[in-house]
C-alpha cells in the first residue's frame, strides 16, 4: 500500500499565481482533509471531505478550494497565491470522520510564495 | 479552542522519563497523540476515547481524564528515537468530530 501520496514535495510560487496540490490515497478511506502547518501553531484544518462529492470548510479556508470527485483523490487549489500562504501543507485520510480513527498523513508539500 | 500542551519543550538524557500534557476547555469525545520528526509527516501513536482509559504500547502510554478534559502522554526510559515534536489532537463534542491540534511539545533526547 502506498498510503497517502502528496505531490509536489516542494514548490515556489510568485504572488498571484495559482496551483493545485495533489493528494491521493489507496486505502478506500471516506474522510480526507487538508491542513497547513506553521511554526509554533500546530496543524490547522483548511478543508475536509466526508466522501466523494461532499466537502466542507475547516478553520482557515480562505484562498483555497477543494473538490472530491472520487474516493481516492482530494486536490487543494490555491486560487491566487499570497506570501501568507507560505507553509507546509499536509493531506490526511482516515477510515471515518475524525473522532475515533487514526489519521494517515502524506509526506507534505513545502510551499513558498515570493 | 486550541488545546494547550505543556511543556513547550523538554530536553532529556537517554533513559529518563517524560510526561507531556494536553488540556482542553471543551468536553471531549477523544484525544489523539502523534509524533512528528523534522521534515516528516506526523505519525499516529494512540487514540483515547472518553471513559478515562489508559493505553500504551512498548514504553509509551497515555491517559485521558474526561472530567478534567486532560490527557497525558508518558514516555518511559526514553530512547534516542523518541526525539521529535509531539502533538495532541482533541475532538470536542461540539466540533462535528473535527480534530483540533495543540501547538506541539518538542522533545530532545541526548545520549
Short mmCIF file of C-alpha atoms in Angstrom, two decimals:
data_model
loop_
_atom_site.label_atom_id
_atom_site.label_comp_id
_atom_site.label_asym_id
_atom_site.label_seq_id
_atom_site.Cartn_x
_atom_site.Cartn_y
_atom_site.Cartn_z
CA UNK A 1 0.00 0.00 0.00
CA UNK A 2 1.24 3.45 -0.88
CA UNK A 3 -0.96 5.11 1.78
CA UNK A 4 -1.37 8.85 1.21
CA UNK A 5 0.62 10.36 -1.64
CA UNK A 6 1.13 14.10 -1.99
CA UNK A 7 2.71 15.95 -4.87
CA UNK A 8 4.77 18.05 -5.25
CA UNK A 9 7.09 17.90 -2.23
CA UNK A 10 8.39 21.43 -2.77
CA UNK A 11 7.01 24.39 -4.69
CA UNK A 12 7.90 28.05 -5.11
CA UNK A 13 5.20 30.36 -6.43
CA UNK A 14 5.09 34.02 -7.26
CA UNK A 15 2.41 36.15 -5.67
CA UNK A 16 -0.80 35.88 -7.68
CA UNK A 17 -0.03 32.54 -9.29
CA UNK A 18 -2.38 29.59 -8.88
CA UNK A 19 -1.56 25.94 -8.40
CA UNK A 20 -3.03 22.62 -7.33
CA UNK A 21 -1.59 20.37 -4.63
CA UNK A 22 -2.41 16.77 -5.35
CA UNK A 23 -3.42 14.17 -2.76
CA UNK A 24 -4.33 10.54 -3.38
CA UNK A 25 -4.98 7.64 -1.02
CA UNK A 26 -5.36 3.96 -1.78
CA UNK A 27 -6.95 2.80 1.49
CA UNK A 28 -10.57 3.43 0.46
CA UNK A 29 -10.93 6.00 3.23
CA UNK A 30 -14.06 8.12 3.21
CA UNK A 31 -12.63 11.02 5.19
CA UNK A 32 -9.89 13.23 3.76
CA UNK A 33 -8.59 16.57 4.91
CA UNK A 34 -6.04 19.29 4.19
CA UNK A 35 -4.00 21.00 6.89
CA UNK A 36 -1.42 23.72 6.92
CA UNK A 37 1.37 23.71 9.46
CA UNK A 38 3.10 26.89 10.52
CA UNK A 39 5.87 27.15 13.12
CA UNK A 40 4.54 27.10 16.67
CA UNK A 41 0.91 26.72 15.60
CA UNK A 42 0.39 23.02 15.09
CA UNK A 43 -1.92 21.86 12.32
CA UNK A 44 -4.85 23.94 11.13
CA UNK A 45 -7.68 22.46 9.10
CA UNK A 46 -8.27 24.07 5.70
CA UNK A 47 -10.95 21.89 4.09
CA UNK A 48 -12.21 18.39 4.56
CA UNK A 49 -14.38 15.82 2.79
CA UNK A 50 -16.52 13.02 4.20
CA UNK A 51 -16.94 11.28 0.85
CA UNK A 52 -16.97 11.77 -2.89
CA UNK A 53 -18.91 14.89 -3.82
CA UNK A 54 -19.02 16.23 -0.24
CA UNK A 55 -16.63 18.90 1.01
CA UNK A 56 -16.72 21.48 3.78
CA UNK A 57 -14.63 24.29 5.19
CA UNK A 58 -12.31 23.99 8.12
CA UNK A 59 -10.73 26.63 10.30
CA UNK A 60 -8.73 28.51 7.63
CA UNK A 61 -10.42 28.04 4.21
CA UNK A 62 -9.90 31.49 2.66
CA UNK A 63 -7.83 31.42 -0.52
CA UNK A 64 -8.23 27.68 -1.05
CA UNK A 65 -10.66 25.49 -2.99
CA UNK A 66 -11.19 21.75 -2.94
CA UNK A 67 -13.20 19.15 -4.79
CA UNK A 68 -13.69 15.41 -4.33
CA UNK A 69 -14.82 13.68 -7.49
CA UNK A 70 -13.51 10.24 -6.45
CA UNK A 71 -12.88 8.49 -3.14
CA UNK A 72 -9.15 8.39 -3.88
CA UNK A 73 -8.33 11.99 -4.82
CA UNK A 74 -8.66 15.26 -2.93
CA UNK A 75 -6.80 18.13 -4.63
CA UNK A 76 -6.26 21.52 -2.99
CA UNK A 77 -6.25 24.60 -5.20
CA UNK A 78 -4.60 27.88 -4.34
CA UNK A 79 -6.51 30.48 -6.30
CA UNK A 80 -4.12 33.46 -6.15
CA UNK A 81 -1.08 32.74 -4.03
CA UNK A 82 -0.11 35.19 -1.30
CA UNK A 83 3.02 35.26 0.92
CA UNK A 84 0.77 34.43 3.90
CA UNK A 85 0.17 31.04 2.30
CA UNK A 86 3.81 30.10 2.70
CA UNK A 87 3.54 26.97 4.82
CA UNK A 88 3.84 23.20 4.90
CA UNK A 89 0.67 21.51 3.68
CA UNK A 90 -0.40 18.03 4.75
CA UNK A 91 -3.13 15.87 3.35
CA UNK A 92 -4.60 13.22 5.64
CA UNK A 93 -7.14 10.44 5.38
CA UNK A 94 -8.93 8.23 7.84
CA UNK A 95 -11.46 5.46 7.73
CA UNK A 96 -14.17 7.64 9.20
CA UNK A 97 -14.68 11.20 10.30
CA UNK A 98 -12.06 12.47 12.77
CA UNK A 99 -13.18 11.32 16.15
CA UNK A 100 -12.29 7.72 16.67
CA UNK A 101 -9.91 6.51 13.97
CA UNK A 102 -6.29 7.03 13.11
CA UNK A 103 -5.31 9.67 10.57
CA UNK A 104 -2.75 8.80 7.92
CA UNK A 105 -0.71 11.72 6.61
CA UNK A 106 1.02 12.35 3.33
CA UNK A 107 4.65 13.47 3.33
CA UNK A 108 3.76 17.12 2.99
CA UNK A 109 4.25 19.91 0.47
CA UNK A 110 6.55 22.76 1.43
CA UNK A 111 5.20 25.85 -0.34
CA UNK A 112 6.98 29.18 -0.56
CA UNK A 113 5.23 32.21 -2.04
CA UNK A 114 7.52 35.06 -3.01
CA UNK B 1 -10.43 26.32 21.40
CA UNK B 2 -6.95 25.02 20.62
CA UNK B 3 -5.81 22.57 23.33
CA UNK B 4 -2.90 23.70 25.44
CA UNK B 5 0.14 21.48 25.53
CA UNK B 6 2.81 21.62 28.19
CA UNK B 7 5.69 21.82 28.36
CA UNK B 8 6.55 23.53 25.08
CA UNK B 9 9.90 21.79 25.01
CA UNK B 10 11.85 19.31 27.10
CA UNK B 11 15.39 18.02 26.96
CA UNK B 12 16.16 14.62 28.43
CA UNK B 13 19.04 12.22 28.73
CA UNK B 14 18.51 8.80 27.22
CA UNK B 15 16.76 6.58 29.74
CA UNK B 16 14.92 9.37 31.55
CA UNK B 17 11.14 9.65 31.71
CA UNK B 18 8.92 12.41 30.32
CA UNK B 19 5.32 13.50 30.67
CA UNK B 20 3.54 15.67 28.12
CA UNK B 21 0.20 17.20 28.97
CA UNK B 22 -2.73 18.28 26.82
CA UNK B 23 -5.60 20.32 28.23
CA UNK B 24 -8.84 21.45 26.62
CA UNK B 25 -11.53 23.87 27.74
CA UNK B 26 -14.20 21.82 25.97
CA UNK B 27 -15.84 18.48 26.67
CA UNK B 28 -14.02 15.93 24.56
CA UNK B 29 -15.03 12.89 22.58
CA UNK B 30 -11.44 11.71 22.10
CA UNK B 31 -7.79 12.66 22.25
CA UNK B 32 -5.21 11.68 19.64
CA UNK B 33 -1.43 11.64 20.06
CA UNK B 34 1.03 11.91 17.17
CA UNK B 35 4.79 12.28 16.87
CA UNK B 36 6.46 14.24 14.08
CA UNK B 37 10.14 14.20 13.24
CA UNK B 38 11.69 17.16 11.47
CA UNK B 39 10.68 17.33 7.81
CA UNK B 40 8.40 14.32 8.07
CA UNK B 41 4.68 13.65 8.39
CA UNK B 42 3.02 13.16 11.79
CA UNK B 43 2.84 9.52 12.81
CA UNK B 44 -0.04 8.12 14.86
CA UNK B 45 0.70 6.94 18.42
CA UNK B 46 -2.68 6.32 20.01
CA UNK B 47 -6.29 7.42 20.46
CA UNK B 48 -8.07 7.69 23.79
CA UNK B 49 -11.83 7.77 23.85
CA UNK B 50 -13.84 9.27 26.68
CA UNK B 51 -14.07 6.87 29.59
CA UNK B 52 -10.77 7.52 31.35
CA UNK B 53 -8.99 4.57 29.77
CA UNK B 54 -5.25 4.35 29.63
CA UNK B 55 -3.48 2.99 26.58
CA UNK B 56 0.06 2.15 25.76
CA UNK B 57 2.47 0.18 23.73
CA UNK B 58 6.09 -0.50 24.46
CA UNK B 59 7.24 2.30 26.77
CA UNK B 60 4.78 4.97 25.62
CA UNK B 61 1.41 5.22 27.33
CA UNK B 62 -1.31 7.81 27.78
CA UNK B 63 -4.26 8.60 29.99
CA UNK B 64 -7.40 10.64 29.50
CA UNK B 65 -9.24 12.30 32.34
CA UNK B 66 -12.58 13.23 30.82
CA UNK B 67 -13.73 15.11 33.91
CA UNK B 68 -10.80 17.49 33.62
CA UNK B 69 -10.59 17.30 29.78
CA UNK B 70 -6.91 16.49 30.14
CA UNK B 71 -4.68 13.89 28.63
CA UNK B 72 -1.11 12.99 29.47
CA UNK B 73 1.45 11.12 27.38
CA UNK B 74 4.07 9.15 29.34
CA UNK B 75 7.40 8.21 27.81
CA UNK B 76 9.32 5.78 29.98
CA UNK B 77 13.07 5.12 29.72
CA UNK B 78 13.30 7.39 26.70
CA UNK B 79 15.26 6.31 23.65
CA UNK B 80 17.01 8.49 21.07
CA UNK B 81 14.28 7.51 18.59
CA UNK B 82 11.69 9.26 20.76
CA UNK B 83 13.03 12.66 19.75
CA UNK B 84 10.59 14.80 17.80
CA UNK B 85 7.57 17.01 18.30
CA UNK B 86 4.53 15.51 19.96
CA UNK B 87 1.09 16.78 19.09
CA UNK B 88 -2.20 16.13 20.76
CA UNK B 89 -5.35 16.40 18.70
CA UNK B 90 -8.62 16.81 20.52
CA UNK B 91 -12.11 16.11 19.24
CA UNK B 92 -14.61 18.27 21.14
CA UNK B 93 -18.15 17.01 21.46
CA UNK B 94 -19.48 20.06 19.61
CA UNK B 95 -16.91 20.14 16.81
CA UNK B 96 -18.58 17.99 14.18
CA UNK B 97 -15.88 15.46 15.09
CA UNK B 98 -13.04 17.58 13.71
CA UNK B 99 -9.56 17.27 15.17
CA UNK B 100 -8.20 20.42 16.77
CA UNK B 101 -4.48 20.31 17.29
CA UNK B 102 -2.24 21.61 20.02
CA UNK B 103 0.88 23.61 19.20
CA UNK B 104 3.17 20.70 19.98
CA UNK B 105 5.84 19.73 22.52
CA UNK B 106 9.39 19.42 21.26
CA UNK B 107 11.25 16.53 22.86
CA UNK B 108 15.03 16.31 22.57
CA UNK B 109 16.77 13.17 23.79
CA UNK B 110 20.52 13.36 24.34
CA UNK B 111 22.82 10.33 24.63
#
